[in-house]
Coordinates of C-alpha atoms and ligand atoms in Angstrom, one line a residue:
M1 CA -26.0 -1.7 -5.6
K2 CA -24.7 -3.3 -8.7
A3 CA -23.0 -1.5 -11.7
T4 CA -22.3 -2.3 -15.2
I5 CA -18.7 -1.3 -16.1
E6 CA -16.8 -0.6 -19.4
Y7 CA -13.3 -0.7 -19.7
N8 CA -11.0 -1.6 -22.7
G9 CA -14.5 -2.2 -24.7
T10 CA -15.7 -5.1 -22.5
S11 CA -18.5 -4.6 -19.9
Y12 CA -18.1 -5.9 -16.7
Q13 CA -20.6 -6.6 -13.6
I14 CA -20.2 -5.3 -10.3
D15 CA -21.6 -5.3 -6.9
F16 CA -21.0 -2.1 -4.8
N17 CA -22.4 -4.2 -1.7
K18 CA -19.4 -6.8 -1.6
P19 CA -16.6 -4.4 -1.2
I20 CA -13.5 -6.3 -0.3
D21 CA -11.4 -3.9 2.5
I22 CA -7.3 -4.6 1.7
S23 CA -6.1 -1.9 4.3
L24 CA -5.1 -2.1 7.6
P25 CA -7.3 -0.8 10.6
L26 CA -5.2 1.7 12.4
S27 CA -5.3 1.9 16.0
G28 CA -3.9 4.0 19.1
T29 CA -2.5 0.5 20.7
P30 CA 1.1 -1.4 21.1
R31 CA -0.1 -4.0 18.8
N32 CA -0.8 -1.3 15.5
V33 CA 0.9 -2.8 13.1
N34 CA 4.7 -1.0 13.3
A35 CA 7.8 -0.8 10.9
W36 CA 10.6 2.2 10.5
Y37 CA 11.1 1.7 14.7
V38 CA 8.8 4.7 15.4
P39 CA 6.9 4.3 18.4
H40 CA 3.5 2.8 18.4
P41 CA 0.5 5.7 17.1
E42 CA -1.6 7.8 19.8
I43 CA -5.0 8.1 19.8
T44 CA -5.8 10.6 22.8
P45 CA -8.3 13.6 24.0
V46 CA -7.4 16.6 23.8
H47 CA -6.5 18.0 27.1
D48 CA -6.7 22.4 27.2
G49 CA -6.6 23.3 30.4
D50 CA -9.5 21.6 32.8
F51 CA -10.9 20.5 29.7
V52 CA -10.8 16.6 28.5
G53 CA -12.5 15.8 24.6
S54 CA -14.1 12.9 26.3
V55 CA -17.6 12.4 27.0
K56 CA -16.8 9.9 29.6
A57 CA -14.6 13.0 31.1
G58 CA -17.8 15.2 31.3
A59 CA -17.3 16.5 27.3
S60 CA -20.0 16.6 24.9
T61 CA -18.1 15.0 22.4
N62 CA -15.0 12.5 21.5
F63 CA -12.5 15.2 20.6
N64 CA -9.2 12.9 19.8
N65 CA -5.6 14.0 18.7
I66 CA -4.2 11.5 16.9
F67 CA -0.5 10.9 16.4
F68 CA 1.0 8.2 13.6
N69 CA 3.4 7.8 10.9
P70 CA 1.7 6.8 7.0
H71 CA 5.1 4.9 6.8
G72 CA 5.5 3.1 9.9
H73 CA 1.7 2.8 11.1
G74 CA -0.5 1.0 8.4
T75 CA -1.5 1.0 4.5
H76 CA -0.6 3.9 3.1
T77 CA -0.1 5.4 -0.4
E78 CA 2.7 7.1 -1.4
C79 CA 4.2 9.2 -4.5
I80 CA 7.8 10.1 -5.7
G81 CA 7.6 12.5 -3.1
H82 CA 9.2 10.1 -1.2
I83 CA 12.9 9.6 -2.2
T84 CA 13.3 13.0 -4.2
K85 CA 14.7 16.4 -2.7
E86 CA 12.0 18.4 -4.8
F87 CA 8.6 18.5 -2.6
Y88 CA 5.9 16.2 -4.6
N89 CA 2.5 15.5 -2.6
V90 CA 0.3 12.1 -3.0
N91 CA -2.5 14.1 -2.9
D92 CA -1.9 15.9 -6.4
T93 CA -0.4 12.2 -7.5
L94 CA -3.6 10.9 -7.2
K95 CA -6.3 12.3 -8.7
T96 CA -8.7 9.1 -10.5
F97 CA -9.9 6.5 -7.7
F98 CA -10.7 3.6 -10.1
F99 CA -8.8 1.0 -11.6
A100 CA -8.4 -2.1 -13.2
A101 CA -6.1 -4.5 -11.1
E102 CA -4.5 -7.8 -11.0
L103 CA -4.4 -9.6 -7.7
I104 CA -1.5 -12.0 -7.3
S105 CA 0.1 -14.3 -5.1
V106 CA 3.7 -14.9 -4.6
T107 CA 5.8 -16.8 -2.2
P108 CA 9.1 -14.8 -1.4
Q109 CA 12.4 -17.4 -2.2
P110 CA 15.6 -16.8 -0.5
Q111 CA 18.3 -15.0 -1.3
G112 CA 21.1 -14.8 0.8
E113 CA 19.8 -13.8 4.2
D114 CA 16.8 -12.1 2.5
L115 CA 13.4 -13.0 1.2
V116 CA 12.8 -11.7 -2.1
I117 CA 10.1 -11.4 -5.1
S118 CA 11.8 -12.1 -8.7
K119 CA 11.1 -10.4 -11.9
S120 CA 10.1 -14.0 -13.4
Q121 CA 7.5 -14.8 -10.3
I122 CA 5.6 -11.3 -11.3
E123 CA 5.4 -12.5 -14.9
E124 CA 4.4 -15.7 -14.1
A125 CA 1.7 -14.6 -11.8
L126 CA 0.7 -12.3 -14.5
N127 CA 0.4 -14.5 -16.9
G128 CA 0.8 -11.7 -19.8
A129 CA -1.9 -9.7 -17.8
T130 CA -1.1 -5.6 -18.1
P131 CA -3.8 -3.7 -15.5
E132 CA -3.6 -0.7 -14.6
A133 CA -2.7 -2.2 -11.1
I134 CA -0.9 -4.7 -9.3
V135 CA -2.1 -6.2 -5.8
I136 CA 0.6 -8.4 -4.6
R137 CA -0.3 -10.8 -1.5
T138 CA 2.7 -12.1 -0.5
F139 CA 3.0 -16.1 1.6
P140 CA 2.8 -16.8 3.7
N141 CA -0.5 -15.0 4.4
T142 CA -1.5 -15.1 8.1
D143 CA -3.5 -12.8 10.6
E144 CA 0.1 -11.8 12.1
K145 CA 0.0 -9.3 8.9
L146 CA -2.7 -7.4 10.8
T147 CA -0.4 -6.5 13.9
K148 CA 3.3 -7.1 13.4
Q149 CA 6.0 -5.5 14.5
Y150 CA 8.3 -5.4 12.0
S151 CA 11.4 -2.8 13.0
N152 CA 14.6 -4.7 12.5
T153 CA 12.8 -8.1 11.0
N154 CA 14.0 -7.6 7.3
P155 CA 11.3 -8.2 6.0
P156 CA 11.0 -9.8 2.0
Y157 CA 10.7 -7.2 -1.0
L158 CA 10.5 -7.1 -4.6
L159 CA 14.2 -7.5 -6.7
E160 CA 14.8 -4.4 -8.4
E161 CA 14.2 -6.5 -12.0
A162 CA 10.6 -7.0 -10.4
A163 CA 10.2 -3.6 -10.0
L164 CA 11.6 -2.5 -13.3
F165 CA 9.4 -5.2 -15.3
I166 CA 6.2 -4.0 -13.6
K167 CA 7.2 -0.2 -14.9
E168 CA 7.8 -1.8 -18.0
I169 CA 4.5 -2.7 -18.6
G170 CA 2.7 0.6 -18.1
I171 CA 1.4 -0.4 -14.4
K172 CA 0.5 2.3 -12.5
H173 CA -0.3 1.5 -9.0
L174 CA 2.0 -0.6 -6.8
L175 CA 0.2 -2.5 -4.1
I176 CA 2.3 -5.2 -1.6
D177 CA 1.2 -6.5 2.2
L178 CA 4.9 -5.8 3.3
P179 CA 6.2 -2.9 5.3
S180 CA 8.0 -1.7 1.9
V181 CA 9.3 -2.5 -1.7
D182 CA 12.6 -2.1 -0.8
K183 CA 14.8 -4.1 1.9
E184 CA 14.5 -2.4 5.1
K185 CA 18.7 -2.2 5.5
D186 CA 20.0 -1.0 2.1
N187 CA 21.7 2.5 3.2
G188 CA 19.1 4.4 1.5
A189 CA 19.4 2.4 -1.9
L190 CA 15.9 1.8 -2.5
L191 CA 16.5 0.4 -6.0
A192 CA 12.3 -1.1 -6.6
H193 CA 11.2 2.7 -5.2
K194 CA 13.2 4.2 -8.0
A195 CA 13.2 1.7 -10.6
F196 CA 9.2 2.1 -10.3
W197 CA 9.0 5.6 -10.2
N198 CA 11.9 5.7 -12.8
F199 CA 14.1 8.1 -10.5
H200 CA 16.7 7.7 -13.0
G201 CA 14.7 9.0 -16.0
E202 CA 11.5 10.8 -16.5
F203 CA 9.6 11.0 -13.1
R204 CA 6.2 9.2 -12.9
L205 CA 4.6 11.5 -11.3
D206 CA 1.4 9.9 -11.6
A207 CA 2.5 6.1 -10.2
T208 CA 1.5 5.4 -6.8
I209 CA 3.6 2.5 -4.0
T210 CA 0.6 1.3 -1.4
E211 CA 2.1 -0.4 1.4
F212 CA 1.2 -2.5 3.9
I213 CA -2.4 -3.8 3.0
Y214 CA -3.8 -6.9 3.9
V215 CA -5.8 -9.5 1.3
P216 CA -7.3 -12.3 3.5
T217 CA -6.4 -15.8 1.9
S218 CA -9.7 -16.3 1.5
I219 CA -9.6 -13.8 -1.9
V220 CA -8.6 -15.7 -4.6
D221 CA -6.3 -14.7 -7.6
G222 CA -7.1 -12.3 -10.6
S223 CA -9.1 -9.5 -11.5
Y224 CA -10.5 -6.8 -9.9
L225 CA -11.8 -3.3 -9.8
L226 CA -9.7 -1.6 -7.3
N227 CA -10.7 1.6 -5.6
L228 CA -7.7 3.1 -4.4
Q229 CA -9.2 6.2 -1.5
M230 CA -7.2 8.0 0.8
A231 CA -7.0 11.1 2.9
S232 CA -6.4 14.1 1.5
F233 CA -3.1 15.1 3.2
V234 CA -0.3 17.2 1.4
N235 CA 2.4 14.7 2.0
D236 CA 4.6 12.2 0.4
A237 CA 2.3 9.2 1.7
S238 CA -1.0 9.5 3.0
P239 CA -3.1 6.7 4.7
S240 CA -5.2 5.1 2.4
K241 CA -7.9 2.2 1.7
P242 CA -7.8 0.2 -1.0
V243 CA -10.6 -2.0 -1.8
L244 CA -11.3 -4.1 -4.3
Y245 CA -14.4 -5.1 -6.4
K246 CA -15.0 -8.4 -8.0
I247 CA -15.9 -8.2 -11.9
W248 CA -17.7 -10.5 -13.6
Ligands
LIG301 N1 16.0 1.3 3.4 C1 15.6 2.6 3.4 C2 15.0 3.0 4.7 C3 13.5 2.7 4.1 O1 13.3 2.2 3.1 C4 12.6 3.4 5.0 C5 12.6 4.6 6.0 C6 11.6 4.9 6.8 C7 10.4 5.1 6.1 C8 9.9 4.4 5.1 C9 10.6 3.6 4.2 N2 10.5 3.2 2.8 C10 9.0 2.6 2.9 O2 9.2 2.0 2.0 C11 17.8 2.4 4.3 O3 18.0 1.8 4.8 O4 17.7 3.7 4.2

Protein backbone atom coordinates (compact mmCIF):
# COMPACT_ATOMS: atom_id res chain seq x y z
CA MET A 1 0.00 0.00 0.00
CA LYS A 2 1.33 3.39 -0.98
CA ALA A 3 0.16 6.80 0.17
CA THR A 4 0.76 10.43 -0.45
CA ILE A 5 0.93 12.52 2.70
CA GLU A 6 0.93 16.27 3.08
CA TYR A 7 3.08 17.91 5.71
CA ASN A 8 3.80 21.63 6.03
CA GLY A 9 2.42 22.24 2.54
CA THR A 10 4.62 19.64 0.82
CA SER A 11 3.50 16.26 -0.56
CA TYR A 12 5.50 13.14 0.20
CA GLN A 13 5.24 9.55 -1.01
CA ILE A 14 5.34 6.65 1.41
CA ASP A 15 5.24 2.88 1.00
CA PHE A 16 3.46 1.17 3.91
CA ASN A 17 4.80 -2.20 2.70
CA LYS A 18 8.29 -1.14 3.79
CA PRO A 19 8.17 -0.54 7.54
CA ILE A 20 11.40 -0.10 9.47
CA ASP A 21 10.63 -1.51 12.90
CA ILE A 22 12.88 0.21 15.45
CA SER A 23 11.50 -1.58 18.51
CA LEU A 24 13.19 -4.40 20.41
CA PRO A 25 11.41 -7.74 20.72
CA LEU A 26 10.56 -8.67 24.32
CA SER A 27 11.03 -12.32 25.27
CA GLY A 28 10.75 -14.15 28.57
CA THR A 29 14.41 -15.15 28.57
CA PRO A 30 17.65 -14.10 30.25
CA ARG A 31 18.86 -12.91 26.84
CA ASN A 32 16.20 -10.22 26.78
CA VAL A 33 17.71 -6.74 27.00
CA ASN A 34 17.80 -5.51 30.59
CA ALA A 35 18.47 -2.45 32.75
CA TRP A 36 17.72 -1.12 36.22
CA TYR A 37 18.67 -4.30 38.09
CA VAL A 38 15.40 -6.14 37.47
CA PRO A 39 15.27 -9.91 36.78
CA HIS A 40 14.52 -10.97 33.20
CA PRO A 41 10.91 -10.88 31.94
CA GLU A 42 8.80 -13.99 32.40
CA ILE A 43 6.25 -15.36 29.95
CA THR A 44 4.75 -18.46 31.53
CA PRO A 45 1.47 -20.42 31.26
CA VAL A 46 -1.30 -19.70 33.74
CA HIS A 47 -1.49 -22.41 36.43
CA ASP A 48 -4.84 -22.94 38.16
CA GLY A 49 -5.19 -26.18 40.08
CA ASP A 50 -4.59 -28.96 37.51
CA PHE A 51 -4.93 -26.51 34.63
CA VAL A 52 -1.82 -25.40 32.77
CA GLY A 53 -2.43 -22.81 30.03
CA SER A 54 -0.42 -24.55 27.36
CA VAL A 55 -1.61 -26.58 24.35
CA LYS A 56 1.37 -28.88 24.80
CA ALA A 57 0.20 -29.53 28.37
CA GLY A 58 -3.35 -30.36 27.18
CA ALA A 59 -5.13 -27.00 27.27
CA SER A 60 -7.16 -25.77 24.29
CA THR A 61 -5.10 -22.60 24.05
CA ASN A 62 -1.76 -21.15 24.99
CA PHE A 63 -2.58 -18.76 27.79
CA ASN A 64 0.42 -16.99 29.25
CA ASN A 65 0.98 -14.51 32.02
CA ILE A 66 3.63 -11.93 31.30
CA PHE A 67 5.70 -10.30 34.00
CA PHE A 68 7.92 -7.50 32.82
CA ASN A 69 9.01 -3.96 33.55
CA PRO A 70 8.44 -1.33 30.85
CA HIS A 71 11.53 0.71 31.79
CA GLY A 72 13.85 -2.23 32.25
CA HIS A 73 12.92 -4.67 29.53
CA GLY A 74 12.83 -3.00 26.17
CA THR A 75 11.38 -0.35 23.94
CA HIS A 76 9.01 1.84 25.91
CA THR A 77 7.47 5.27 25.70
CA GLU A 78 7.14 7.39 28.81
CA CYS A 79 5.56 10.67 29.83
CA ILE A 80 6.36 13.25 32.50
CA GLY A 81 4.60 10.95 34.98
CA HIS A 82 7.90 9.05 35.13
CA ILE A 83 9.33 11.80 37.34
CA THR A 84 6.37 13.49 39.06
CA LYS A 85 4.58 13.01 42.36
CA GLU A 86 1.30 13.59 40.53
CA PHE A 87 0.11 10.70 38.39
CA TYR A 88 0.33 11.29 34.65
CA ASN A 89 -0.11 8.34 32.31
CA VAL A 90 1.36 7.93 28.88
CA ASN A 91 -1.92 6.69 27.41
CA ASP A 92 -3.38 10.17 27.96
CA THR A 93 -0.16 11.80 26.73
CA LEU A 94 0.24 10.22 23.33
CA LYS A 95 -2.93 10.93 21.38
CA THR A 96 -1.68 11.04 17.77
CA PHE A 97 0.61 8.47 16.30
CA PHE A 98 2.26 9.76 13.13
CA PHE A 99 5.11 12.26 13.25
CA ALA A 100 7.67 13.88 11.00
CA ALA A 101 10.92 12.45 12.32
CA GLU A 102 14.61 12.99 11.80
CA LEU A 103 16.96 10.04 12.32
CA ILE A 104 20.40 11.18 13.46
CA SER A 105 23.52 9.27 14.48
CA VAL A 106 25.95 10.37 17.16
CA THR A 107 29.02 8.92 18.81
CA PRO A 108 28.93 9.69 22.54
CA GLN A 109 32.13 11.41 23.67
CA PRO A 110 34.17 10.83 26.84
CA GLN A 111 33.55 13.18 29.76
CA GLY A 112 35.36 11.94 32.83
CA GLU A 113 34.28 8.32 33.25
CA ASP A 114 31.14 8.85 31.18
CA LEU A 115 30.24 8.84 27.51
CA VAL A 116 27.93 11.75 26.74
CA ILE A 117 25.96 13.30 23.90
CA SER A 118 26.31 17.08 23.72
CA LYS A 119 24.11 19.86 22.40
CA SER A 120 26.55 20.59 19.57
CA GLN A 121 26.41 16.97 18.39
CA ILE A 122 22.61 17.11 18.22
CA GLU A 123 22.60 20.56 16.64
CA GLU A 124 25.12 19.59 13.96
CA ALA A 125 23.35 16.35 13.15
CA LEU A 126 19.96 18.05 12.84
CA ASN A 127 21.49 20.68 10.57
CA GLY A 128 18.62 23.15 11.08
CA ALA A 129 15.79 20.61 10.92
CA THR A 130 13.00 21.00 13.50
CA PRO A 131 11.01 17.77 13.24
CA GLU A 132 8.23 16.67 15.58
CA ALA A 133 10.31 13.66 16.62
CA ILE A 134 14.02 13.00 16.87
CA VAL A 135 15.37 9.46 16.63
CA ILE A 136 18.87 9.21 18.10
CA ARG A 137 21.05 6.27 17.10
CA THR A 138 24.32 5.97 18.99
CA PHE A 139 27.53 4.50 17.69
CA PRO A 140 28.92 1.92 18.05
CA ASN A 141 25.68 0.33 16.84
CA THR A 142 26.02 -3.44 17.06
CA ASP A 143 23.34 -6.08 17.52
CA GLU A 144 24.65 -6.36 21.09
CA LYS A 145 21.92 -3.76 21.72
CA LEU A 146 19.34 -6.55 21.26
CA THR A 147 20.49 -8.52 24.30
CA LYS A 148 22.68 -6.22 26.38
CA GLN A 149 22.53 -6.44 30.18
CA TYR A 150 22.97 -2.75 31.01
CA SER A 151 22.80 -2.79 34.83
CA ASN A 152 25.91 -1.25 36.41
CA THR A 153 27.51 -0.50 33.02
CA ASN A 154 27.11 3.32 33.13
CA PRO A 155 25.69 3.60 29.59
CA PRO A 156 26.10 6.79 27.53
CA TYR A 157 23.52 9.53 28.09
CA LEU A 158 22.36 12.96 26.92
CA LEU A 159 23.81 16.04 28.55
CA GLU A 160 21.22 18.41 30.02
CA GLU A 161 22.18 21.03 27.39
CA ALA A 162 21.31 18.56 24.63
CA ALA A 163 17.87 17.80 26.07
CA LEU A 164 17.29 21.51 26.62
CA PHE A 165 18.12 22.21 22.98
CA ILE A 166 15.76 19.45 21.81
CA LYS A 167 12.98 21.01 23.90
CA GLU A 168 13.78 24.54 22.78
CA ILE A 169 13.44 23.73 19.09
CA GLY A 170 9.99 22.28 19.82
CA ILE A 171 10.64 18.56 19.34
CA LYS A 172 7.79 16.68 21.04
CA HIS A 173 9.03 13.12 20.87
CA LEU A 174 12.55 11.98 21.68
CA LEU A 175 13.61 8.43 20.82
CA ILE A 176 16.98 6.93 21.73
CA ASP A 177 18.67 3.51 21.63
CA LEU A 178 19.90 3.62 25.23
CA PRO A 179 18.18 2.54 28.47
CA SER A 180 17.82 6.17 29.51
CA VAL A 181 18.41 9.73 28.37
CA ASP A 182 20.08 10.22 31.76
CA LYS A 183 23.09 8.80 33.58
CA GLU A 184 22.42 5.42 35.20
CA LYS A 185 23.46 6.52 38.69
CA ASP A 186 22.83 10.23 39.15
CA ASN A 187 21.22 10.23 42.60
CA GLY A 188 17.88 11.09 41.02
CA ALA A 189 19.06 14.23 39.24
CA LEU A 190 17.44 13.14 35.94
CA LEU A 191 18.68 16.33 34.28
CA ALA A 192 17.86 15.40 30.69
CA HIS A 193 14.37 14.08 31.53
CA LYS A 194 13.67 17.29 33.48
CA ALA A 195 15.00 19.57 30.76
CA PHE A 196 13.01 17.85 28.01
CA TRP A 197 9.73 17.90 29.96
CA ASN A 198 10.33 21.43 31.31
CA PHE A 199 10.00 20.03 34.81
CA HIS A 200 10.84 23.35 36.46
CA GLY A 201 8.32 25.34 34.39
CA GLU A 202 5.08 24.55 32.61
CA PHE A 203 5.07 20.77 32.18
CA ARG A 204 5.20 19.51 28.60
CA LEU A 205 2.30 17.12 29.09
CA ASP A 206 2.18 16.10 25.42
CA ALA A 207 5.87 15.23 25.10
CA THR A 208 7.24 11.70 25.23
CA ILE A 209 10.57 9.94 25.59
CA THR A 210 11.07 6.53 24.02
CA GLU A 211 14.06 4.56 25.23
CA PHE A 212 15.63 1.25 24.23
CA ILE A 213 14.97 1.51 20.51
CA TYR A 214 17.27 -0.18 18.00
CA VAL A 215 17.91 1.27 14.55
CA PRO A 216 19.83 -1.11 12.27
CA THR A 217 23.00 0.44 10.84
CA SER A 218 21.74 -0.09 7.28
CA ILE A 219 19.08 2.60 7.82
CA VAL A 220 20.48 5.95 6.66
CA ASP A 221 20.15 9.19 8.62
CA GLY A 222 17.51 11.62 7.38
CA SER A 223 13.78 12.36 7.32
CA TYR A 224 11.18 9.67 7.95
CA LEU A 225 7.56 9.29 8.88
CA LEU A 226 7.39 7.84 12.38
CA ASN A 227 4.47 5.73 13.53
CA LEU A 228 4.75 5.63 17.31
CA GLN A 229 2.38 3.02 18.74
CA MET A 230 2.18 1.51 22.17
CA ALA A 231 -0.01 -0.68 24.34
CA SER A 232 -2.68 1.35 26.16
CA PHE A 233 -1.30 0.96 29.67
CA VAL A 234 -2.50 3.53 32.20
CA ASN A 235 0.99 4.00 33.58
CA ASP A 236 3.88 6.45 33.30
CA ALA A 237 5.35 4.21 30.61
CA SER A 238 4.19 1.55 28.19
CA PRO A 239 5.97 -0.88 25.89
CA SER A 240 5.92 0.67 22.44
CA LYS A 241 6.52 -0.05 18.79
CA PRO A 242 8.02 2.84 16.86
CA VAL A 243 8.14 2.20 13.12
CA LEU A 244 9.84 4.42 10.53
CA TYR A 245 8.81 4.82 6.90
CA LYS A 246 10.98 6.31 4.23
CA ILE A 247 9.44 9.39 2.59
CA TRP A 248 10.31 10.89 -0.79
N1 LIG B 1 19.38 7.67 37.38
C1 LIG B 1 18.33 7.54 38.36
C2 LIG B 1 17.50 6.29 38.16
C3 LIG B 1 16.79 6.27 36.84
O1 LIG B 1 17.05 7.11 36.00
C4 LIG B 1 15.82 5.22 36.58
C5 LIG B 1 15.56 4.28 37.57
C6 LIG B 1 14.66 3.25 37.33
C7 LIG B 1 14.02 3.17 36.10
C8 LIG B 1 14.28 4.11 35.13
C9 LIG B 1 15.18 5.15 35.37
N2 LIG B 1 15.43 6.09 34.40
C10 LIG B 1 14.94 5.90 33.15
O2 LIG B 1 15.03 6.68 32.27
C11 LIG B 1 18.95 7.52 39.76
O3 LIG B 1 20.15 7.30 39.89
O4 LIG B 1 18.21 7.74 40.71
